[in-house]
Short mmCIF file of C-alpha atoms and ligand atoms in Angstrom, two decimals:
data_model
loop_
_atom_site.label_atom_id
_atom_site.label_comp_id
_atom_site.label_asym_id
_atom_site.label_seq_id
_atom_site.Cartn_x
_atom_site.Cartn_y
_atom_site.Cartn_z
CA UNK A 281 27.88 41.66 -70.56
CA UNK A 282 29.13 40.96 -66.99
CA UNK A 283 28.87 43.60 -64.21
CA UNK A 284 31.48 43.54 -61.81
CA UNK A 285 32.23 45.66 -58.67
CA UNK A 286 34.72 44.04 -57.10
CA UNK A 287 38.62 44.78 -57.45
CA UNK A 288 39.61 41.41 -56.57
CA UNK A 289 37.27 39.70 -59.06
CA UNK A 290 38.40 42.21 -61.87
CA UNK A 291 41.22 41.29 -61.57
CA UNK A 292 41.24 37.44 -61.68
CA UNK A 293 38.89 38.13 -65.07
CA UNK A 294 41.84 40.54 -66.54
CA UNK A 295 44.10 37.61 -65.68
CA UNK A 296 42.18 34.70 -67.26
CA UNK A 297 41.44 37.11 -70.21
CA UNK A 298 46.03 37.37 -70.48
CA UNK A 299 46.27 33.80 -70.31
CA UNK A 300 43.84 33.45 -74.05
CA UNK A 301 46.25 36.73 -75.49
CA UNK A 302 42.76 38.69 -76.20
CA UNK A 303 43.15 42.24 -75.35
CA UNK A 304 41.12 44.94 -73.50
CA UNK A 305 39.99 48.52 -74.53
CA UNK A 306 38.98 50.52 -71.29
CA UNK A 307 36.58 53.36 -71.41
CA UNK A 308 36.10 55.45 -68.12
CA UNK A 309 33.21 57.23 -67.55
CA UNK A 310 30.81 58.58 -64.64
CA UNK A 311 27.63 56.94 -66.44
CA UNK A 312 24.62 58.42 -67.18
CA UNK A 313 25.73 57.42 -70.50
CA UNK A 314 24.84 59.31 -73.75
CA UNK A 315 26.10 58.80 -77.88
CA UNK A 316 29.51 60.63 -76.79
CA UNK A 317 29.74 58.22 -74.82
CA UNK A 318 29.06 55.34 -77.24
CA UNK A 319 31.38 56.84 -79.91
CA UNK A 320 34.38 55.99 -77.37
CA UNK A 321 32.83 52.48 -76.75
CA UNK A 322 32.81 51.75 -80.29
CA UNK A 323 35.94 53.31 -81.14
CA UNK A 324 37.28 50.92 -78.13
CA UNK A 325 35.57 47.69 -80.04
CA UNK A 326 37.70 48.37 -82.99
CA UNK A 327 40.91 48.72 -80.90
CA UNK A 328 40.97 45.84 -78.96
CA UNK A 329 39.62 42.52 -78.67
CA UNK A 330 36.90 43.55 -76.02
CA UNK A 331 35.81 46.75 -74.87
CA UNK A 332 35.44 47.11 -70.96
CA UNK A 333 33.86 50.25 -69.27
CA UNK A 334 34.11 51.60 -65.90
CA UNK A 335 31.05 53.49 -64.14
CA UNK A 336 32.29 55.66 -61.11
CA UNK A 337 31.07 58.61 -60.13
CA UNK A 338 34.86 59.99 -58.44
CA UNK A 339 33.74 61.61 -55.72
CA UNK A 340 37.50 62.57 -55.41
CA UNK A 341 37.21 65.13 -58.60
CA UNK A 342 34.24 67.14 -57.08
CA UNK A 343 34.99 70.20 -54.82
CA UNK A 344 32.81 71.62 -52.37
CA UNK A 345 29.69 72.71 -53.26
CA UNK A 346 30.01 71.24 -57.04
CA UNK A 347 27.31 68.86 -57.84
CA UNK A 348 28.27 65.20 -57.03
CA UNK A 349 25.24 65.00 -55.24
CA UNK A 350 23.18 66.12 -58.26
CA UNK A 351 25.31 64.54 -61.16
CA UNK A 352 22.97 62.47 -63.01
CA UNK A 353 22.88 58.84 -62.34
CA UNK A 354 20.97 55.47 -64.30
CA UNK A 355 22.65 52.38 -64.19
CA UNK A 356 20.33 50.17 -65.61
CA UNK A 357 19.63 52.64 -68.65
CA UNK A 358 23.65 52.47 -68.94
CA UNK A 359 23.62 48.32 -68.61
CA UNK A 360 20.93 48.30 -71.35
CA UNK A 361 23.15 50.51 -73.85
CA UNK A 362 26.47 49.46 -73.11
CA UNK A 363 25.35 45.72 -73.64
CA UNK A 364 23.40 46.81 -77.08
CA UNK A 365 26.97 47.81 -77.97
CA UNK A 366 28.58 44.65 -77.27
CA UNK A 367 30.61 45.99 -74.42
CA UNK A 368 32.17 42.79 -72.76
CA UNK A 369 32.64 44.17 -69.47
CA UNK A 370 31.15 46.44 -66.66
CA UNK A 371 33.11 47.95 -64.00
CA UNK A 372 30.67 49.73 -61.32
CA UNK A 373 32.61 49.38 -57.97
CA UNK A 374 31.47 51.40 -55.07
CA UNK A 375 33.53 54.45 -53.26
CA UNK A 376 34.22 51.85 -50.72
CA UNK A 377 35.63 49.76 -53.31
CA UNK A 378 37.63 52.45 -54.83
CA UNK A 379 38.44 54.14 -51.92
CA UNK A 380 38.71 51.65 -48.97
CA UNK A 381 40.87 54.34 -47.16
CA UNK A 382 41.28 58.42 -47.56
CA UNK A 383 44.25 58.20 -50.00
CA UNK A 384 47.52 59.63 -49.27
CA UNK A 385 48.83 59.75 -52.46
CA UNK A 386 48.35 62.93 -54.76
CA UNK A 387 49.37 63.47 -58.60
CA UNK A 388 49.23 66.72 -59.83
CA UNK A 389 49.95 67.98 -62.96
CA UNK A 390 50.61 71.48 -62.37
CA UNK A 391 51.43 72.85 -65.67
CA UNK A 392 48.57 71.53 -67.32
CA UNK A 393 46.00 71.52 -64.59
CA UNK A 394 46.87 75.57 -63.44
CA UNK A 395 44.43 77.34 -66.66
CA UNK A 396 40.97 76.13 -68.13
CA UNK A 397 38.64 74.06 -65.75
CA UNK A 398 41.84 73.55 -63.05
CA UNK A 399 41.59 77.47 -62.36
CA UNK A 400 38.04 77.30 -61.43
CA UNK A 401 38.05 73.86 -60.14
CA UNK A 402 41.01 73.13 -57.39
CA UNK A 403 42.19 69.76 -56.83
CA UNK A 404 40.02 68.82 -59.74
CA UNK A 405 42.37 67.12 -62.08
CA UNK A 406 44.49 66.02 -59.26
CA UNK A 407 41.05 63.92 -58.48
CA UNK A 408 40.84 62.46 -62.08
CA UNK A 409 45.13 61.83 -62.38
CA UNK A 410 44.92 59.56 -59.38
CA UNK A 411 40.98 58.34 -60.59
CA UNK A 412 42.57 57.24 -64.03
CA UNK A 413 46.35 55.93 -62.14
CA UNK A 414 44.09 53.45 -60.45
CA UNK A 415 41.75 52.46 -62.72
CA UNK A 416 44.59 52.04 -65.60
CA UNK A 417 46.36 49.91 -62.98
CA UNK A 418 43.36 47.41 -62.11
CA UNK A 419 42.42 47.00 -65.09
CA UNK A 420 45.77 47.04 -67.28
CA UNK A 421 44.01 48.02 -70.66
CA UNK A 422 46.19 47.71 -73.16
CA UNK A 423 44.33 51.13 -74.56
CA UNK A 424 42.32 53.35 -72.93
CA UNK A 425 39.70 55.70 -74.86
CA UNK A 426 38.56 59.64 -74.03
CA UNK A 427 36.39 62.26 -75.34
CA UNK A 428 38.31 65.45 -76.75
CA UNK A 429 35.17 67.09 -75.31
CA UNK A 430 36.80 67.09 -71.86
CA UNK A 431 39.98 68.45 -73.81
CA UNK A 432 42.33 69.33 -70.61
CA UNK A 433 41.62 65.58 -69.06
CA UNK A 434 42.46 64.13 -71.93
CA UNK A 435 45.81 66.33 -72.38
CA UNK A 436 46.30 65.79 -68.65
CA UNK A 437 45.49 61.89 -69.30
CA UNK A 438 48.17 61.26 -71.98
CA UNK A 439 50.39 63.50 -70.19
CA UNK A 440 50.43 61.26 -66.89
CA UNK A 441 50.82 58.24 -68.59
CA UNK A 442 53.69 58.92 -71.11
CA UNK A 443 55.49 60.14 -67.80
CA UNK A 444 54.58 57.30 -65.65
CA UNK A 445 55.56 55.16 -68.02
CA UNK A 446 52.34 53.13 -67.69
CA UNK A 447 51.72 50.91 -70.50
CA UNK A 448 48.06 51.91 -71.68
CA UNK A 449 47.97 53.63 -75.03
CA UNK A 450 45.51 56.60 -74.81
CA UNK A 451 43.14 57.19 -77.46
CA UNK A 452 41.06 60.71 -77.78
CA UNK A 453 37.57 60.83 -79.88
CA UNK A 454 36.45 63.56 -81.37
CA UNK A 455 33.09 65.54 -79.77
CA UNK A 456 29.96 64.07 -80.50
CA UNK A 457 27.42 66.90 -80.48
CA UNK A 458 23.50 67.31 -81.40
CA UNK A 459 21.86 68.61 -83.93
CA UNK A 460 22.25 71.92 -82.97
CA UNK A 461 25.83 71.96 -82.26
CA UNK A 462 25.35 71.00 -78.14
CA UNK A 463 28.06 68.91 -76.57
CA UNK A 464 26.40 65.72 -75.47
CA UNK A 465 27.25 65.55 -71.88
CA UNK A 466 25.41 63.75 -68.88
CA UNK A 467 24.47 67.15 -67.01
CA UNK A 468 22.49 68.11 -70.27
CA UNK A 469 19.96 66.20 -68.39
CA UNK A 470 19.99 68.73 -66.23
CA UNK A 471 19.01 71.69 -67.85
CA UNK A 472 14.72 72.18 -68.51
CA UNK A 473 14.25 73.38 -72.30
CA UNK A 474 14.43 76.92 -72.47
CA UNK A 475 18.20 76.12 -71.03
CA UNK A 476 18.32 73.43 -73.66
CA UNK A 477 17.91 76.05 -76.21
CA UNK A 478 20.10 78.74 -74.61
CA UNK A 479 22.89 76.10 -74.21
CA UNK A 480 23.55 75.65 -77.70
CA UNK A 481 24.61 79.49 -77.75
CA UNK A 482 28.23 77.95 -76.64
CA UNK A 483 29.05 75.69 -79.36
CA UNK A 484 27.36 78.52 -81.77
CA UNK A 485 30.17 80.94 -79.89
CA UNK A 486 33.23 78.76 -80.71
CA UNK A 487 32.04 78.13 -84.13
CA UNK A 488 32.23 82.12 -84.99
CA UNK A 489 35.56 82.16 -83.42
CA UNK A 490 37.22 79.88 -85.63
CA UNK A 491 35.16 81.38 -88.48
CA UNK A 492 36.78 84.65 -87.28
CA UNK A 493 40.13 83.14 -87.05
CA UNK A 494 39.89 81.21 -90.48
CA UNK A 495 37.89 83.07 -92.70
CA UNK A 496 38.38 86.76 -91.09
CA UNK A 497 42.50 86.61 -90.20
CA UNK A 498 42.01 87.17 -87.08
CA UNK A 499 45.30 86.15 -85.22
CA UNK A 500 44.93 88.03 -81.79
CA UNK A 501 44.16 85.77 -78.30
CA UNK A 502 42.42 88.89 -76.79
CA UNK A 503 40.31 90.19 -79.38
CA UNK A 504 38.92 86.29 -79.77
CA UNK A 505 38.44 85.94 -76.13
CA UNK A 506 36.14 89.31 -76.43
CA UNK A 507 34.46 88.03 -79.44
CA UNK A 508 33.45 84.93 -77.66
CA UNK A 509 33.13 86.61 -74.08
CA UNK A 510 30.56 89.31 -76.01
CA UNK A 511 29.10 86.63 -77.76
CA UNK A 512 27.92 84.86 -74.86
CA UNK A 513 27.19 87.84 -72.65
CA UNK A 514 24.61 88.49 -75.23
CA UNK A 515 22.66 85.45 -74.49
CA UNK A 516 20.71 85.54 -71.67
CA UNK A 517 20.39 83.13 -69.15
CA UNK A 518 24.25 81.98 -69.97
CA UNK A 519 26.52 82.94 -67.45
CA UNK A 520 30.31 82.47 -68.03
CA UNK A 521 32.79 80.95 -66.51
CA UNK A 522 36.03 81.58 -68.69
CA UNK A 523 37.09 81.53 -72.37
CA UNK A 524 40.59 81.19 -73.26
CA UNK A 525 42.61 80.98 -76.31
CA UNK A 526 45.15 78.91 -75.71
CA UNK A 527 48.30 76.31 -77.43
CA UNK A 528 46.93 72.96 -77.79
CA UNK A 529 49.88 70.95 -76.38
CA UNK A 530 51.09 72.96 -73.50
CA UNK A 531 47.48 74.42 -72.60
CA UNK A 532 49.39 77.41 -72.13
CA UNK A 533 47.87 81.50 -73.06
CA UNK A 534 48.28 82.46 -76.52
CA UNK A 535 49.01 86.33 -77.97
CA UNK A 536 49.08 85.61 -81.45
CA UNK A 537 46.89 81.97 -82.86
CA UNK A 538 48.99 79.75 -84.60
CA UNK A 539 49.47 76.09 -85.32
CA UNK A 540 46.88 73.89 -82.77
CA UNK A 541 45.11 76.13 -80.78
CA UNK A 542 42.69 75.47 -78.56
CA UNK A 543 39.27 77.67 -77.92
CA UNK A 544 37.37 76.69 -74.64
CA UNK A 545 34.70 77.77 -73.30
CA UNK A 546 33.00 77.21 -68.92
CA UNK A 547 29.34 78.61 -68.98
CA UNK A 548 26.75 77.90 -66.60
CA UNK A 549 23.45 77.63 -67.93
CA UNK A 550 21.12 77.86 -64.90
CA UNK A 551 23.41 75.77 -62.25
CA UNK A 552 24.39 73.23 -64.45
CA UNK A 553 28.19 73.58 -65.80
CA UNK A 554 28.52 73.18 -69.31
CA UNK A 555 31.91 72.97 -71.09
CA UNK A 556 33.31 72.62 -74.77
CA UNK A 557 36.55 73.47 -77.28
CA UNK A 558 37.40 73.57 -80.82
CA UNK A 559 40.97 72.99 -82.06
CA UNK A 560 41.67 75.09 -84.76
CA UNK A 561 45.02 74.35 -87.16
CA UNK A 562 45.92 77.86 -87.78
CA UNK A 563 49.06 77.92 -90.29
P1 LIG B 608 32.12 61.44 -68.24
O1 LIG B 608 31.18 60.31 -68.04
O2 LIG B 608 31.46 62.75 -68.48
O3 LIG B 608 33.24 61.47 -67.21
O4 LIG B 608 32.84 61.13 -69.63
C1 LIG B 608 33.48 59.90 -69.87
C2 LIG B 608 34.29 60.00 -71.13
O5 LIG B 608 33.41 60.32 -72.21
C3 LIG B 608 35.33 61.11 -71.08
O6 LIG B 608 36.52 60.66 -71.72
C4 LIG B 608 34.67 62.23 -71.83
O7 LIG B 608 35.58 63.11 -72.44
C5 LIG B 608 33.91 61.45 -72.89
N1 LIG B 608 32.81 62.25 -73.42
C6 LIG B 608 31.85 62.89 -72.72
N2 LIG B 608 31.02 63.58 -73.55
C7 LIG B 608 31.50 63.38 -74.80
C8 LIG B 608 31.11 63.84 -76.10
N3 LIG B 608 30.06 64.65 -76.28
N4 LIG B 608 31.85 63.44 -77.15
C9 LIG B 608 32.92 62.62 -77.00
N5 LIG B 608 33.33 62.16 -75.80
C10 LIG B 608 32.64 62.53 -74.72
#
């Protein structure tokens, strides 16, 4: 596998790699890389001819006070797994490399950044539209690959590019979890064992929401967001952030459930941030 933190040199690689017709799968991801992770990776091998992943921590996604400092970092655990996976390519510039300058460009997706994480986090997904916009354009994947777990990035992802008209196709995995239902995300690292333990109280929360929704009829937005809310209220040592019941395409509020809706849940367990959904195909 060959690390590479330079634009420039990227570059003449993605070039060379044109000239053979072999074709690249990109994966983006802030590292501290877990089997979520490696899902997209190999998901990535079968879709092109090599699969490439980028390491940056966007320091441009973060707001004050949020935990870029903190986010967990281990670049040599990450080299070890991403080349046990056959990964062909590492991309770990620096912010300097990224951002040589402050940028004066913004996207913004208003619509689909307003609800979820974008009303707790401002200028958040503006940070990973203009994140993704620049990797997509040094790299020119011919596919790039994300984790439903981060469900409004990803919507916000495919949204960007189909009007951009940027040629990467975008390709969403499903949630890898553990045992006990836990998103696997990189700030699990963060949270000592009793958290561990209390943590798993979200996935446990969305799960009895679509059981309600599925098995009980129930078709009301507010009486599922009290369910869950109650649910997790219950738990101690789980603070929430927001649940919402909400349309699966337009990330827009729901009254009434029906066809793709989306359940998501912001908790934080100690200080660490935890986030997760279900989509639920409600006929
Ligand atoms: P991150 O490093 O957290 O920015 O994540 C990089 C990519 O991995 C994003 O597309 C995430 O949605 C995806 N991802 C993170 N955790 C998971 C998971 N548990 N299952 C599937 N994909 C994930």
């Amino acid at each position: 596998m060959h690390l590479e933190r330079s634009i420039p040199a990227l570059r003449d690689r993605r070039r060379a790699l044109l000239r053979t017709g072999r074709t690249v799968a990109l994966v983006p991801t802030m590292g501290a890389l877990h089997a979520g992770h490696l899902a997209l990776v190999r998901r990535a091998r079968e879709l092109a001819d090599e699969a490439w992943v980028s390491l940056f921590v966007n320091p441009a996604q973060f707001g004050p006070g949020e935990d870029l400092d903190s986010y967990p970092r281990d670049l040599e655990g990450d080299r070890g797994l991403l080349q046990s996976e056959g990964v062909a390519l590492l991309f770990a510039p620096s912010s300097n490399e990224v951002y040589p300058q402050p940028p004066a460009v913004r996207i913004s997706l208003p619509d689909l950044a307003a609800g979820l994480c974008g009303a707790y986090r401002p200028g958040h997904f503006d940070g990973v539209a203009l994140v993704v916009t620049k990797l997509l354009n040094i790299v020119q994947p011919e596919v790039a690959v994300f984790g439903a777990k981060d469900f409004q990035q990803a919507a916000i992802v495919t949204r960007l590019v189909a009007d951009l008209d940027m040629p990467a196709r975008i390709e969403v995995v499903p949630t890898v979890r553990e045992v006990d239902g836990l998103a696997m995300s990189s700030r699990n690292r963060n949270l000592d064992p009793d958290q561990r333990r209390r943590a798993a109280s979200i996935s446990r929360t969305l799960k009895a929401a679509r059981t309600a929704i599925v098995e009980g009829g129930e078709r009301s937005a507010r009486r599922l967001e009290s369910l869950m809310g109650e649910s997790l209220a219950a738990e101690a040592g789980v603070r929430l952030q927001y649940v919402a019941v909400v349309d699966a395409d337009s990330l827009q509020p729901l009254d009434a459930v029906g066809g793709r809706t989306l359940l998501a849940i912001a908790a934080h367990v100690g200080s660490t941030r935890l986030i997760d959904n279900l989509v639920v195909e409600v006929p």
